[in-house]
XYZ file of N, CA and C in Angstrom:
813
model
N 225.064 184.283 158.026
C 223.779 184.966 157.932
C 223.263 184.954 156.517
N 224.174 185.210 155.580
C 223.740 185.183 154.176
C 223.235 183.820 153.788
N 223.933 182.749 154.292
C 223.495 181.392 153.943
C 222.132 181.107 154.541
N 221.939 181.570 155.786
C 220.634 181.339 156.416
C 219.530 182.094 155.700
N 219.784 183.279 155.278
C 218.778 184.073 154.545
C 218.429 183.431 153.225
N 219.446 182.888 152.553
C 219.171 182.224 151.268
C 218.325 180.965 151.475
N 218.591 180.205 152.548
C 217.774 179.001 152.822
C 216.325 179.367 153.110
N 216.119 180.430 153.897
C 214.731 180.856 154.159
C 214.031 181.311 152.878
N 214.754 181.976 152.027
C 214.157 182.430 150.761
C 213.770 181.257 149.879
N 214.655 180.239 149.830
C 214.342 179.055 149.001
C 213.129 178.323 149.549
N 213.016 178.185 150.882
C 211.879 177.500 151.483
C 210.567 178.245 151.219
N 210.551 179.566 151.258
C 209.345 180.338 150.976
C 208.892 180.172 149.533
N 209.900 180.140 148.629
C 209.545 179.973 147.201
C 208.914 178.614 146.967
N 209.505 177.540 147.608
C 208.942 176.201 147.438
C 207.536 176.089 148.031
N 207.333 176.743 149.177
C 206.000 176.703 149.797
C 204.955 177.386 148.933
N 205.328 178.557 148.398
C 204.388 179.281 147.527
C 204.066 178.489 146.263
N 205.105 177.846 145.697
C 204.888 177.077 144.458
C 204.037 175.833 144.707
N 204.137 175.232 145.909
C 203.317 174.050 146.208
C 201.882 174.430 146.538
N 201.644 175.600 147.128
C 200.278 176.021 147.479
C 199.473 176.468 146.284
N 200.092 176.897 145.230
C 199.363 177.373 144.040
C 198.527 176.304 143.370
N 199.118 175.121 142.990
C 198.284 174.081 142.354
C 197.186 173.572 143.248
N 197.392 173.485 144.595
C 196.339 172.992 145.496
C 195.138 173.921 145.487
N 195.414 175.261 145.524
C 194.287 176.199 145.466
C 193.563 176.118 144.126
N 194.360 175.885 143.061
C 193.720 175.775 141.732
C 192.801 174.549 141.667
N 193.292 173.429 142.295
C 192.450 172.231 142.259
C 191.181 172.427 143.089
N 191.280 173.088 144.252
C 190.073 173.339 145.052
C 189.099 174.259 144.330
N 189.641 175.228 143.612
C 188.768 176.127 142.852
C 188.034 175.396 141.743
N 188.740 174.414 141.083
C 188.076 173.640 140.025
C 186.965 172.779 140.571
N 187.232 172.154 141.755
C 186.189 171.338 142.350
C 184.990 172.181 142.726
N 185.224 173.346 143.275
C 184.100 174.209 143.655
C 183.283 174.618 142.451
N 183.982 174.916 141.332
C 183.254 175.317 140.125
C 182.443 174.161 139.561
N 183.041 172.917 139.660
C 182.301 171.767 139.117
C 181.084 171.453 139.975
N 181.205 171.571 141.273
C 180.060 171.295 142.143
C 178.985 172.358 142.050
N 179.385 173.584 141.763
C 178.392 174.651 141.654
C 177.658 174.611 140.331
N 178.276 174.022 139.293
C 177.631 173.989 137.973
C 176.358 173.139 137.974
N 176.346 171.880 138.534
C 175.089 171.119 138.561
C 174.009 171.798 139.362
N 174.390 172.517 140.445
C 173.377 173.211 141.217
C 172.703 174.271 140.380
N 173.523 175.009 139.614
C 172.937 176.039 138.763
C 172.064 175.421 137.686
N 172.552 174.276 137.113
C 171.744 173.625 136.083
C 170.436 173.109 136.676
N 170.521 172.584 137.901
C 169.297 172.096 138.523
C 168.323 173.225 138.790
N 168.907 174.432 139.132
C 168.020 175.569 139.378
C 167.405 176.085 138.101
N 168.168 175.995 137.004
C 167.649 176.533 135.733
C 166.696 175.575 135.049
N 166.817 174.224 135.310
C 165.937 173.275 134.632
C 164.534 173.405 135.202
N 163.492 173.278 134.335
C 162.101 173.365 134.820
C 161.733 172.087 135.566
N 160.919 172.222 136.587
C 160.478 171.074 137.365
C 159.390 170.327 136.614
N 159.597 169.001 136.503
C 158.628 168.139 135.814
C 157.666 167.571 136.827
N 156.443 167.292 136.452
C 155.475 166.732 137.407
C 155.906 165.350 137.850
N 155.574 164.973 139.062
C 155.986 163.688 139.635
C 155.282 162.548 138.921
N 156.077 161.470 138.688
C 155.530 160.289 138.005
C 154.928 159.291 138.970
N 154.855 159.649 140.279
C 154.301 158.727 141.258
C 152.784 158.755 141.304
N 152.157 159.690 140.551
C 150.706 159.768 140.569
C 150.109 158.539 139.909
N 148.987 157.998 140.415
C 148.378 156.804 139.792
C 147.843 157.131 138.410
N 147.932 156.185 137.461
C 147.428 156.450 136.109
C 145.920 156.593 136.111
N 145.470 157.535 135.325
C 144.042 157.759 135.215
C 143.405 156.675 134.371
N 142.243 156.090 134.780
C 141.611 155.041 133.985
C 141.061 155.580 132.677
N 141.063 154.720 131.679
C 140.541 155.093 130.373
C 139.028 155.202 130.441
N 138.485 156.219 129.843
C 137.054 156.461 129.872
C 136.460 156.016 128.540
N 135.419 155.175 128.616
C 134.761 154.650 127.431
C 133.352 155.202 127.394
N 132.957 155.763 126.286
C 131.633 156.336 126.124
C 130.690 155.261 125.603
N 129.733 154.841 126.397
C 128.736 153.853 125.978
C 127.423 154.591 125.799
N 127.067 154.855 124.546
C 125.881 155.647 124.279
C 126.064 157.058 124.783
N 125.187 157.463 125.674
C 125.298 158.779 126.293
C 125.885 158.705 127.697
N 126.051 157.505 128.213
C 126.632 157.349 129.547
C 128.122 157.173 129.438
N 128.815 157.525 130.521
C 130.267 157.435 130.576
C 130.629 156.488 131.706
N 131.419 155.466 131.405
C 131.818 154.479 132.411
C 133.300 154.245 132.296
N 133.925 153.982 133.411
C 135.350 153.707 133.406
C 135.587 152.261 133.033
N 136.810 151.999 132.536
C 137.148 150.653 132.080
C 137.068 149.610 133.187
N 137.577 149.841 134.409
C 137.444 148.813 135.455
C 136.001 148.421 135.740
N 135.084 149.385 135.777
C 133.691 149.043 136.042
C 133.080 148.296 134.873
N 133.510 148.594 133.669
C 133.021 147.844 132.504
C 133.457 146.389 132.580
N 134.701 146.158 132.978
C 135.191 144.785 133.116
C 134.425 144.054 134.210
N 134.151 144.730 135.322
C 133.392 144.104 136.404
C 131.991 143.719 135.930
N 131.366 144.598 135.156
C 130.022 144.297 134.652
C 130.039 143.105 133.704
N 131.039 143.050 132.818
C 131.129 141.929 131.891
C 131.375 140.611 132.614
N 132.258 140.620 133.599
C 132.517 139.399 134.369
C 131.276 138.952 135.145
N 130.511 139.906 135.647
C 129.282 139.552 136.360
C 128.276 138.900 135.428
N 128.145 139.455 134.215
C 127.213 138.873 133.242
C 127.654 137.470 132.852
N 128.950 137.274 132.640
C 129.448 135.949 132.288
C 129.221 134.948 133.417
N 129.339 135.398 134.663
C 129.103 134.505 135.795
C 127.638 134.084 135.879
N 126.741 135.003 135.605
C 125.308 134.713 135.694
C 124.727 134.116 134.420
N 125.531 134.010 133.371
C 125.014 133.523 132.093
C 124.448 132.102 132.176
N 125.109 131.121 132.828
C 124.485 129.786 132.926
C 123.136 129.804 133.630
N 123.031 130.580 134.721
C 121.748 130.657 135.424
C 120.677 131.309 134.557
N 121.068 132.314 133.771
C 120.104 132.966 132.887
C 119.612 131.998 131.815
N 120.532 131.209 131.261
C 120.137 130.228 130.247
C 119.225 129.153 130.833
N 119.513 128.725 132.057
C 118.647 127.725 132.691
C 117.251 128.279 132.965
N 117.173 129.563 133.328
C 115.903 130.138 133.759
C 115.024 130.588 132.605
N 115.576 130.790 131.435
C 114.797 131.363 130.324
C 114.705 130.435 129.116
N 115.120 129.195 129.241
C 115.079 128.236 128.134
C 114.448 126.933 128.618
N 114.057 126.029 127.711
C 113.476 124.734 128.114
C 114.507 123.706 128.554
N 115.717 124.141 128.901
C 116.759 123.202 129.304
C 116.344 122.401 130.540
N 115.667 123.051 131.500
C 115.276 122.381 132.736
C 114.297 121.255 132.439
N 113.313 121.517 131.603
C 112.324 120.483 131.271
C 112.986 119.282 130.605
N 113.868 119.544 129.651
C 114.522 118.449 128.936
C 115.371 117.602 129.880
N 116.135 118.255 130.736
C 117.012 117.510 131.638
C 116.214 116.675 132.639
N 115.099 117.204 133.144
C 114.258 116.451 134.084
C 113.669 115.225 133.401
N 113.213 115.388 132.178
C 112.616 114.254 131.451
C 113.650 113.154 131.217
N 114.837 113.520 130.822
C 115.865 112.508 130.539
C 116.309 111.781 131.815
N 116.356 112.489 132.921
C 116.709 111.820 134.180
C 115.600 110.862 134.627
N 114.348 111.252 134.438
C 113.251 110.336 134.743
C 113.323 109.092 133.853
N 113.636 109.286 132.602
C 113.753 108.146 131.691
C 114.839 107.181 132.146
N 115.973 107.700 132.558
C 117.056 106.833 133.017
C 116.662 106.065 134.270
N 115.939 106.714 135.187
C 115.480 106.019 136.379
C 114.435 104.953 136.039
N 113.581 105.248 135.081
C 112.557 104.272 134.706
C 113.168 103.048 134.036
N 114.206 103.249 133.235
C 114.862 102.114 132.592
C 115.648 101.268 133.585
N 116.060 101.840 134.689
C 116.824 101.101 135.678
C 118.314 101.087 135.424
N 118.775 101.847 134.441
C 120.219 101.963 134.172
C 120.739 103.133 134.992
N 121.484 102.837 136.029
C 121.858 103.861 137.007
C 122.768 104.939 136.421
N 123.746 104.567 135.646
C 124.716 105.546 135.144
C 124.791 105.634 133.638
N 123.860 105.022 132.936
C 123.874 105.024 131.475
C 122.498 105.489 130.991
N 122.427 106.534 130.166
C 123.509 107.424 129.713
C 124.068 108.263 130.863
N 125.298 108.705 130.705
C 125.951 109.492 131.741
C 125.343 110.889 131.843
N 125.651 111.553 132.944
C 125.148 112.917 133.134
C 125.658 113.858 132.048
N 126.920 113.698 131.633
C 127.469 114.548 130.583
C 126.729 114.341 129.261
N 126.359 113.091 128.973
C 125.626 112.810 127.739
C 124.244 113.449 127.762
N 123.548 113.313 128.870
C 122.207 113.902 128.971
C 122.267 115.420 128.926
N 123.257 116.010 129.576
C 123.385 117.471 129.540
C 123.744 117.954 128.140
N 124.628 117.238 127.461
C 124.968 117.635 126.092
C 123.768 117.557 125.161
N 122.986 116.479 125.276
C 121.780 116.357 124.456
C 120.786 117.458 124.780
N 120.627 117.770 126.059
C 119.691 118.831 126.455
C 120.145 120.196 125.938
N 121.449 120.445 125.969
C 121.962 121.737 125.498
C 121.695 121.918 124.005
N 121.958 120.900 123.208
C 121.784 121.056 121.767
C 120.308 121.074 121.380
N 119.467 120.344 122.106
C 118.027 120.456 121.851
C 117.515 121.840 122.246
N 118.059 122.395 123.338
C 117.696 123.759 123.731
C 118.115 124.761 122.662
N 119.313 124.581 122.111
C 119.758 125.466 121.027
C 118.843 125.350 119.815
N 118.415 124.131 119.503
C 117.517 123.934 118.353
C 116.193 124.659 118.569
N 115.687 124.620 119.797
C 114.401 125.258 120.085
C 114.526 126.776 120.125
N 115.618 127.275 120.707
C 115.773 128.715 120.924
C 116.432 129.438 119.762
N 116.828 128.736 118.722
C 117.517 129.394 117.603
C 116.647 130.443 116.918
N 115.346 130.195 116.661
C 114.527 131.286 116.078
C 114.441 132.512 116.975
N 114.361 132.301 118.294
C 114.316 133.438 119.218
C 115.635 134.205 119.176
N 116.748 133.471 119.128
C 118.046 134.137 119.027
C 118.206 134.928 117.743
N 117.637 134.418 116.649
C 117.716 135.151 115.375
C 116.953 136.469 115.452
N 115.799 136.454 116.114
C 115.026 137.699 116.266
C 115.775 138.695 117.141
N 116.394 138.215 118.217
C 117.166 139.104 119.096
C 118.333 139.722 118.337
N 119.020 138.913 117.540
C 120.159 139.434 116.781
C 119.713 140.485 115.763
N 118.580 140.266 115.153
C 118.110 141.199 114.125
C 117.601 142.503 114.731
N 116.860 142.414 115.817
C 116.203 143.599 116.373
C 117.065 144.368 117.373
N 118.028 143.694 118.030
C 118.779 144.352 119.093
C 120.271 144.451 118.806
N 120.892 143.351 118.372
C 122.352 143.341 118.236
C 122.802 144.169 117.035
N 122.155 143.960 115.890
C 122.577 144.670 114.672
C 122.415 146.186 114.820
N 121.279 146.705 115.280
C 121.197 148.168 115.473
C 122.197 148.697 116.499
N 122.500 147.913 117.534
C 123.477 148.366 118.527
C 124.875 148.428 117.923
N 125.235 147.465 117.089
C 126.544 147.493 116.442
C 126.667 148.657 115.463
N 125.570 149.050 114.853
C 125.576 150.180 113.917
C 125.382 151.524 114.609
N 125.377 151.519 115.957
C 125.225 152.750 116.745
C 123.920 153.472 116.452
N 122.865 152.706 116.154
C 121.564 153.305 115.916
C 120.732 153.402 117.185
N 121.009 152.544 118.157
C 120.277 152.553 119.416
C 121.273 152.486 120.570
N 120.790 152.796 121.759
C 121.623 152.726 122.955
C 121.551 151.339 123.581
N 122.358 151.134 124.605
C 122.452 149.820 125.238
C 121.137 149.456 125.915
N 120.535 150.378 126.635
C 119.288 150.076 127.340
C 118.159 149.759 126.371
N 118.114 150.452 125.258
C 117.097 150.150 124.247
C 117.327 148.768 123.655
N 118.595 148.408 123.438
C 118.909 147.071 122.924
C 118.498 145.984 123.922
N 118.687 146.241 125.219
C 118.264 145.267 126.219
C 116.752 145.083 126.219
N 116.021 146.175 126.079
C 114.557 146.069 126.028
C 114.098 145.286 124.802
N 114.730 145.562 123.664
C 114.359 144.826 122.451
C 114.775 143.358 122.533
N 115.878 143.085 123.194
C 116.336 141.704 123.288
C 115.505 140.852 124.236
N 114.980 141.446 125.295
C 114.170 140.680 126.241
C 112.744 140.442 125.764
N 112.265 141.233 124.817
C 110.880 141.070 124.344
C 110.637 139.701 123.706
N 111.475 139.209 122.767
C 111.223 137.859 122.212
C 111.339 136.754 123.260
N 112.273 136.897 124.200
C 112.423 135.885 125.253
C 111.183 135.865 126.146
N 110.661 137.029 126.480
C 109.447 137.093 127.301
C 108.263 136.470 126.571
N 108.144 136.740 125.274
C 107.054 136.138 124.494
C 107.147 134.622 124.483
N 108.368 134.096 124.343
C 108.554 132.647 124.348
C 108.180 132.055 125.701
N 108.601 132.682 126.782
C 108.321 132.140 128.111
C 106.831 132.200 128.437
N 106.180 133.301 128.049
C 104.748 133.417 128.329
C 103.934 132.369 127.586
N 104.423 131.901 126.453
C 103.698 130.892 125.676
C 103.606 129.565 126.423
N 104.588 129.275 127.289
C 104.621 127.981 127.982
C 104.503 128.135 129.500
N 104.003 129.274 129.951
C 103.811 129.520 131.376
C 102.332 129.474 131.710
N 101.994 128.802 132.777
C 100.599 128.699 133.188
C 100.126 130.006 133.821
N 98.867 130.319 133.607
C 98.303 131.525 134.196
C 98.282 131.446 135.717
N 98.133 130.236 136.240
C 98.113 130.065 137.690
C 99.441 130.471 138.311
N 100.538 130.098 137.666
C 101.855 130.471 138.185
C 102.102 131.971 138.046
N 101.666 132.550 136.936
C 101.800 134.002 136.766
C 101.010 134.759 137.831
N 99.784 134.294 138.108
C 98.966 134.962 139.123
C 99.602 134.853 140.502
N 100.245 133.724 140.778
C 100.904 133.555 142.070
C 101.996 134.591 142.277
N 102.857 134.782 141.288
C 103.975 135.706 141.462
C 103.537 137.161 141.319
N 102.454 137.425 140.599
C 101.908 138.792 140.585
C 101.392 139.159 141.973
N 100.768 138.190 142.627
C 100.267 138.437 143.984
C 101.415 138.610 144.974
N 102.450 137.788 144.832
C 103.576 137.882 145.765
C 104.375 139.167 145.566
N 104.467 139.640 144.335
C 105.254 140.846 144.053
C 104.513 142.133 144.361
N 103.210 142.044 144.662
C 102.396 143.229 144.970
C 102.331 144.200 143.791
N 102.473 143.696 142.593
C 102.378 144.552 141.414
C 100.919 144.692 140.996
N 100.579 145.809 140.354
C 99.200 145.943 139.861
C 98.909 144.948 138.752
N 97.666 144.550 138.672
C 97.277 143.557 137.673
C 97.470 144.141 136.270
N 98.251 143.470 135.410
C 98.521 144.041 134.087
C 97.333 143.839 133.135
N 97.285 144.683 132.134
C 96.232 144.548 131.125
C 96.499 143.371 130.200
N 97.749 143.179 129.821
C 98.132 142.072 128.951
C 99.331 141.355 129.571
N 99.558 140.083 129.212
C 100.735 139.390 129.752
C 102.060 140.056 129.387
N 102.110 140.770 128.268
C 103.346 141.438 127.874
C 103.732 142.567 128.822
N 102.769 143.058 129.598
C 103.055 144.128 130.544
C 103.726 143.619 131.817
N 103.795 142.311 131.986
C 104.437 141.755 133.171
C 105.943 141.971 133.115
N 106.545 142.134 134.271
C 107.992 142.305 134.337
C 108.672 140.939 134.328
N 109.961 140.964 133.989
C 110.729 139.721 133.986
C 110.865 139.147 135.398
N 110.739 139.998 136.394
C 110.771 139.534 137.782
C 109.644 138.547 138.064
N 108.512 138.685 137.390
C 107.368 137.796 137.573
C 107.406 136.640 136.583
N 107.803 136.922 135.356
C 107.709 135.920 134.293
C 108.719 134.795 134.496
N 109.953 135.131 134.874
C 111.011 134.114 134.952
C 110.714 133.044 135.997
N 110.419 133.373 137.262
C 110.120 132.287 138.217
C 108.863 131.511 137.873
N 107.852 132.194 137.327
C 106.640 131.477 136.921
C 106.942 130.493 135.790
N 107.798 130.900 134.871
C 108.178 130.001 133.768
C 108.939 128.782 134.280
N 109.845 128.968 135.247
C 110.615 127.839 135.776
C 109.687 126.831 136.449
N 108.721 127.300 137.234
C 107.791 126.395 137.899
C 106.961 125.636 136.877
N 106.516 126.318 135.844
C 105.727 125.647 134.799
C 106.550 124.595 134.073
N 107.821 124.890 133.817
C 108.678 123.917 133.145
C 108.943 122.701 134.028
N 109.133 122.919 135.324
C 109.316 121.790 136.234
C 108.070 120.914 136.294
N 106.912 121.521 136.332
C 105.668 120.750 136.355
C 105.512 119.942 135.069
N 105.805 120.564 133.919
C 105.705 119.833 132.656
C 106.697 118.672 132.605
N 107.914 118.894 133.097
C 108.905 117.825 133.109
C 108.500 116.661 133.993
N 107.947 116.960 135.173
C 107.515 115.894 136.062
C 106.304 115.148 135.490
N 105.413 115.841 134.828
C 104.262 115.171 134.214
C 104.707 114.189 133.133
N 105.615 114.622 132.269
C 106.104 113.731 131.217
C 106.895 112.575 131.817
N 107.693 112.850 132.861
C 108.441 111.781 133.511
C 107.541 110.745 134.154
N 106.430 111.177 134.769
C 105.488 110.222 135.364
C 104.840 109.345 134.303
N 104.524 109.939 133.157
C 103.945 109.147 132.064
C 104.961 108.138 131.535
N 106.240 108.528 131.481
C 107.277 107.598 131.028
C 107.452 106.427 131.998
N 107.227 106.670 133.272
C 107.413 105.617 134.267
C 106.361 104.501 134.149
N 105.165 104.825 133.677
C 104.056 103.866 133.727
C 104.333 102.559 132.980
N 104.731 102.575 131.689
C 104.959 101.278 131.015
C 106.082 100.456 131.635
N 107.139 101.120 132.089
C 108.237 100.377 132.718
C 107.841 99.865 134.104
N 106.961 100.618 134.775
C 106.468 100.147 136.067
C 105.625 98.886 135.894
N 104.842 98.818 134.816
C 104.048 97.613 134.537
C 104.962 96.409 134.317
N 106.057 96.607 133.583
C 106.998 95.507 133.355
C 107.615 95.044 134.669
N 107.992 95.995 135.548
C 108.568 95.621 136.850
C 107.573 94.818 137.682
N 106.312 95.252 137.697
C 105.307 94.546 138.492
C 105.031 93.157 137.926
N 105.001 93.035 136.608
C 104.754 91.722 136.000
C 105.893 90.755 136.290
N 107.124 91.215 136.162
C 108.272 90.349 136.442
C 108.310 89.968 137.911
N 108.024 90.925 138.811
C 108.030 90.603 140.238
C 106.952 89.584 140.577
N 105.762 89.684 139.978
C 104.684 88.719 140.246
C 105.045 87.331 139.737
N 105.651 87.281 138.549
C 106.004 85.971 137.977
C 107.089 85.294 138.802
N 108.122 86.015 139.161
C 109.206 85.408 139.958
C 108.717 84.973 141.329
N 107.765 85.719 141.909
C 107.229 85.326 143.216
C 106.363 84.079 143.080
N 105.571 84.028 142.005
C 104.708 82.855 141.810
C 105.512 81.602 141.521
N 106.598 81.728 140.815
C 107.431 80.578 140.490
C 108.219 80.116 141.703
N 108.445 81.008 142.661
C 109.203 80.664 143.847
C 110.654 81.093 143.791
N 110.965 81.978 142.876
C 112.352 82.474 142.753
C 112.533 83.677 143.686
N 112.520 83.392 144.970
C 112.579 84.455 145.959
C 113.958 85.113 146.031
N 114.983 84.330 145.818
C 116.335 84.856 145.969
C 116.825 85.609 144.738
N 116.082 85.530 143.632
C 116.487 86.232 142.415
C 115.839 87.619 142.398
N 116.616 88.692 142.386
C 116.013 90.037 142.327
C 115.256 90.243 141.011
N 114.053 90.774 141.079
C 113.298 90.999 139.834
C 113.997 91.960 138.870
N 114.865 92.864 139.403
C 115.553 93.835 138.537
C 116.457 93.130 137.537
N 117.001 92.001 137.905
C 117.908 91.278 137.007
C 117.176 90.859 135.741
N 115.890 90.559 135.854
C 115.116 90.131 134.682
C 114.406 91.317 134.029
N 113.895 92.245 134.829
C 113.088 93.333 134.272
C 113.929 94.345 133.500
N 115.163 94.594 133.935
C 115.987 95.591 133.241
C 116.270 95.212 131.792
N 116.704 93.995 131.492
C 116.877 93.649 130.062
C 115.570 93.713 129.272
N 114.448 93.338 129.906
C 113.171 93.412 129.195
C 112.796 94.859 128.877
N 113.007 95.756 129.841
C 112.689 97.177 129.606
C 113.573 97.757 128.514
N 114.845 97.428 128.533
C 115.734 97.908 127.473
C 115.319 97.363 126.115
N 114.915 96.089 126.073
C 114.495 95.499 124.811
C 113.253 96.186 124.266
N 112.285 96.433 125.145
C 111.062 97.124 124.714
C 111.379 98.534 124.243
N 112.241 99.244 124.961
C 112.576 100.624 124.603
C 113.302 100.687 123.258
N 114.201 99.761 123.016
C 114.948 99.765 121.756
C 114.053 99.343 120.598
N 113.217 98.321 120.818
C 112.334 97.855 119.739
C 111.316 98.922 119.350
N 110.894 99.731 120.304
C 109.930 100.795 120.001
C 110.585 102.068 119.490
N 111.932 102.046 119.343
C 112.679 103.240 118.933
C 112.351 104.400 119.875
N 112.622 104.151 121.157
C 112.191 105.083 122.192
C 112.812 106.463 122.110
N 114.093 106.554 121.756
C 114.738 107.870 121.694
C 114.087 108.738 120.617
N 113.767 108.150 119.484
C 113.129 108.913 118.410
C 111.738 109.378 118.826
N 110.987 108.475 119.452
C 109.636 108.848 119.876
C 109.670 109.915 120.963
N 110.553 109.737 121.920
C 110.598 110.682 123.036
C 111.056 112.063 122.581
N 112.187 112.131 121.888
C 112.705 113.436 121.447
C 111.739 114.084 120.462
N 111.154 113.287 119.567
C 110.183 113.852 118.626
C 108.974 114.431 119.316
N 108.465 113.735 120.342
C 107.304 114.246 121.063
C 107.640 115.529 121.832
N 108.824 115.557 122.430
C 109.219 116.768 123.173
C 109.367 117.953 122.229
N 110.029 117.746 121.113
C 110.253 118.864 120.189
C 108.957 119.347 119.555
N 108.044 118.439 119.283
C 106.758 118.835 118.682
C 105.902 119.633 119.668
N 106.135 119.450 120.953
C 105.369 120.227 121.937
C 105.731 121.702 121.934
N 106.865 122.052 121.332
C 107.293 123.455 121.244
C 106.943 124.090 119.900
N 106.339 123.361 119.006
C 106.026 123.901 117.678
C 104.564 123.661 117.349
């Protein structure tokens, strides 16, 4: 009995000694898990970063516009810039005249389209440079110095362009678009809106270009008719007259210094 009692006592002591560290380890885990919860409860909540970023606001004069809309407006202006240059400058007249000249000479692809467009662009720049200088002085410089607003700068910038277009626009074309637009009859041409002036100017420029092109065709047409009559009278039916007339037309054009005469006459019509 004594031996059995001693064995039971030893087993109880071992059980108690083994249960102590296990409870201590569970208590440590509980304390560690409860500490982050308390820290999370004590930390202040920060606002969520999932909110979309607010666009930057740019103050243009007295108006306020967001950056995305400003970019859209700039891209729209850049897209329409070639059409604006075509509609408000003598580029159309110059290009029409040069194409008529090429057809009259009979050279189908010489000068090339790129050459004619490049020449027309630089001649347009030469003609419009004084107008651009006035726009820069009256509109761009005050706007850069924050002396005027954007809308005032636009009004000042369009005034020299309107004056230039009205100088070469026929009254008949202006009257046509005033009638179509149902606008009241203005006291002076400067009172007309750009809605009326721009299409009237384009029609006038096309008419001027076609008139000059028709005049250019006449001397070369005479050469074509003379060569065709001579070849028919001689009996050279199988020889195309263009084979003979084209070198003759080129020779006449070069001997007369045609490029100098043509470009000089066109430029003098604007001054």
